[in-house]
Amino acid sequence: MLADLHTTLQHIRSGQTSASAEIEKSIAAARSPACDHAFLKTMFDEARGVVADVDSRHQPLAGLAVSVKDLFDIAGQTTAAGSAVLADAPAAVADCPAVARLKAAGAALIGRTNMVEFAFSGMGINPHFGTPAAWDGRFDQPAGGAASPARIPGGSSSGAAVSVATGAAFIGLGSDTGGSIRIPAALNGIVGFKNTARLVPTDGALPLSTTLDTACAMTRSVQGAMLAHQILAARRIIRSNAPLSSYRLAVVTTGMLDTLDATVARAFARTLQVLRAAGARIEEIPLTAIRDLGALQSTGGFSAAESYSWHRPLLERHAAGYDPRVATRIQRGAAMKAYEYIDLMQARGRWIAGVEAALQGFDAVLSPTVPIVAPLIADVAPALGLDAAQDAARDAEFFRVNALLLRNTSVVNMLDGCAISIPCHAADELPVGLMLWHGALRDDTVLNLALQAEQALQ
């Protein structure tokens, strides 16, 4: 595994390496074939300039490389959100708060990363700018090994995940509306933390759902996730050294364990065994409220309605320039009536209260981050318009897999909760993530627990 943020910072401060040496390593990784299609814009000279002026004693990121999803405003650059239709949009006049906080902490922005157009999919496919292949950051190899065909990176923060997994960045700034940080973290063998949404400003980020959007990051370790969160949220995590045996943990048996593929099922069962052996107290619970989510969102959910509100004028002018799979999902929001939207907001509040009551007494919940391993890019690639039957089959497979990838992670977004995905696969397996999660403002407990779990799994 590549050195993580915490270890590299220690080495910089002890003189074992330097920010200048580390930025060159990151640039080399960003230029490597492993990062093909991961970046939409690179900023190598600007990053070197930051390193030359950084104060490693007072700036916690000490000039280390950070990538920024193409969703966030950087002063002087166009925020195109992985789309061709915004290529000529005016440049941002200021950094968004998340970028400004990273810069103030000494981040060297290495580039803008590729993403699903307008963040509306968990797959990572982008027909405009290509799709980066998943990389196993835990074992520093292509996902599935050197001989494996290219697999999807997950999305929507696809390039951010690949940039972190390959060593091009120590932090990948991204967003999570239904799983867009945790899904690519799981499929690339790295760590992805979705904080409680209200803790980090989303100003200056192109919206998907103003109700569910979360600004957050991917790293290569839980300690790295803790530092990234403290910077992005401008808050201190209350640290705890409590052992695993002090936590009461739940495994939800309703929905989240359905139709696991063999690799995920094996890795999850092995992980629970390791955690129990390390002292964790784990109980199975049904949490039947998860079954209610389908009916709750039957009219399209927040993402469809809220994204359509933002995109409607753009779609009227440039619908043909959209990824058809994205446009289809956005346009579903046009059918939602005002009373249905209000009903959804009220029903969500009641649903959250019910889930919170069911989880009372538990410190966190354990689930597979996603129920399947990454499929081949070729199986879900964009339609080519050459073979109607093949295109229809790919579209059907795309939407089937997308629903599976979002199934577990989106529960936490509807809960207004927090969650982290940490890798739990072996070297001869495709990447698999373990998700630790709970409701709103349990961030510190989830992070402290994840640190203990990560150590047990290593």
XYZ file of N, CA and C in Angstrom, residues 8 31 48 67 90 105 124 137 171 185 199 205 208 214 216 218 232 273 325 332 374 380 392 404 412 425 430 437 439:
87
model
N 3.040 10.202 5.723
C 3.859 11.095 4.896
C 4.109 12.416 5.610
N 0.527 11.418 -14.111
C 0.890 11.271 -15.524
C 0.917 9.813 -15.973
N 3.473 22.978 -7.714
C 4.885 23.185 -7.356
C 5.081 24.564 -6.707
N -6.610 16.542 -4.930
C -7.376 16.686 -6.174
C -8.762 17.220 -5.859
N -18.919 30.852 -17.514
C -17.939 31.778 -16.935
C -17.118 31.110 -15.839
N -4.947 25.267 4.457
C -4.235 24.235 5.215
C -2.953 23.787 4.533
N -19.577 5.902 -12.420
C -18.298 6.486 -12.811
C -18.108 6.618 -14.310
N -6.197 0.645 -4.346
C -5.267 1.416 -3.534
C -4.714 0.665 -2.351
N -5.524 13.479 -0.772
C -6.935 13.732 -0.491
C -7.626 13.968 -1.821
N -14.794 4.754 -3.243
C -13.806 4.339 -2.238
C -13.782 2.818 -2.135
N -22.192 19.703 8.221
C -20.912 20.071 8.830
C -19.945 20.747 7.863
N -20.474 24.617 -4.951
C -20.455 23.291 -5.581
C -21.736 23.150 -6.393
N -26.598 18.679 -6.983
C -27.425 17.591 -7.484
C -28.733 17.599 -6.691
N -23.469 16.328 0.043
C -22.476 16.421 1.117
C -21.105 16.630 0.490
N -17.235 16.193 0.942
C -16.408 15.333 1.785
C -15.243 14.796 0.960
N -12.010 11.536 0.022
C -11.403 10.210 0.069
C -9.926 10.337 0.402
N -11.981 20.366 6.349
C -13.172 20.721 5.583
C -14.298 21.239 6.474
N -15.817 -11.642 11.435
C -15.091 -12.607 12.260
C -13.851 -11.968 12.886
N -28.200 8.950 -20.356
C -28.551 8.249 -19.115
C -28.746 9.231 -17.965
N -36.897 12.967 -14.966
C -37.938 12.332 -14.160
C -38.483 13.305 -13.117
N -16.759 -4.355 -8.632
C -16.865 -3.505 -9.819
C -17.024 -4.334 -11.089
N -20.936 -1.995 -19.358
C -21.879 -0.896 -19.088
C -21.484 0.380 -19.819
N -29.176 -1.398 -26.012
C -30.268 -1.585 -25.053
C -29.837 -2.484 -23.904
N -27.931 -1.225 -7.703
C -27.255 -2.049 -6.697
C -26.164 -1.266 -5.977
N -27.972 5.917 4.139
C -27.353 6.863 5.068
C -27.679 8.300 4.671
N -10.802 -6.199 1.720
C -10.553 -7.327 0.828
C -9.118 -7.827 0.966
N -11.045 -8.723 -5.675
C -11.396 -7.379 -6.113
C -11.717 -6.522 -4.884
N -21.636 3.127 9.907
C -22.528 4.270 9.746
C -23.480 4.433 10.923
N -26.597 7.772 12.433
C -27.363 8.963 12.117
C -26.551 10.233 12.231
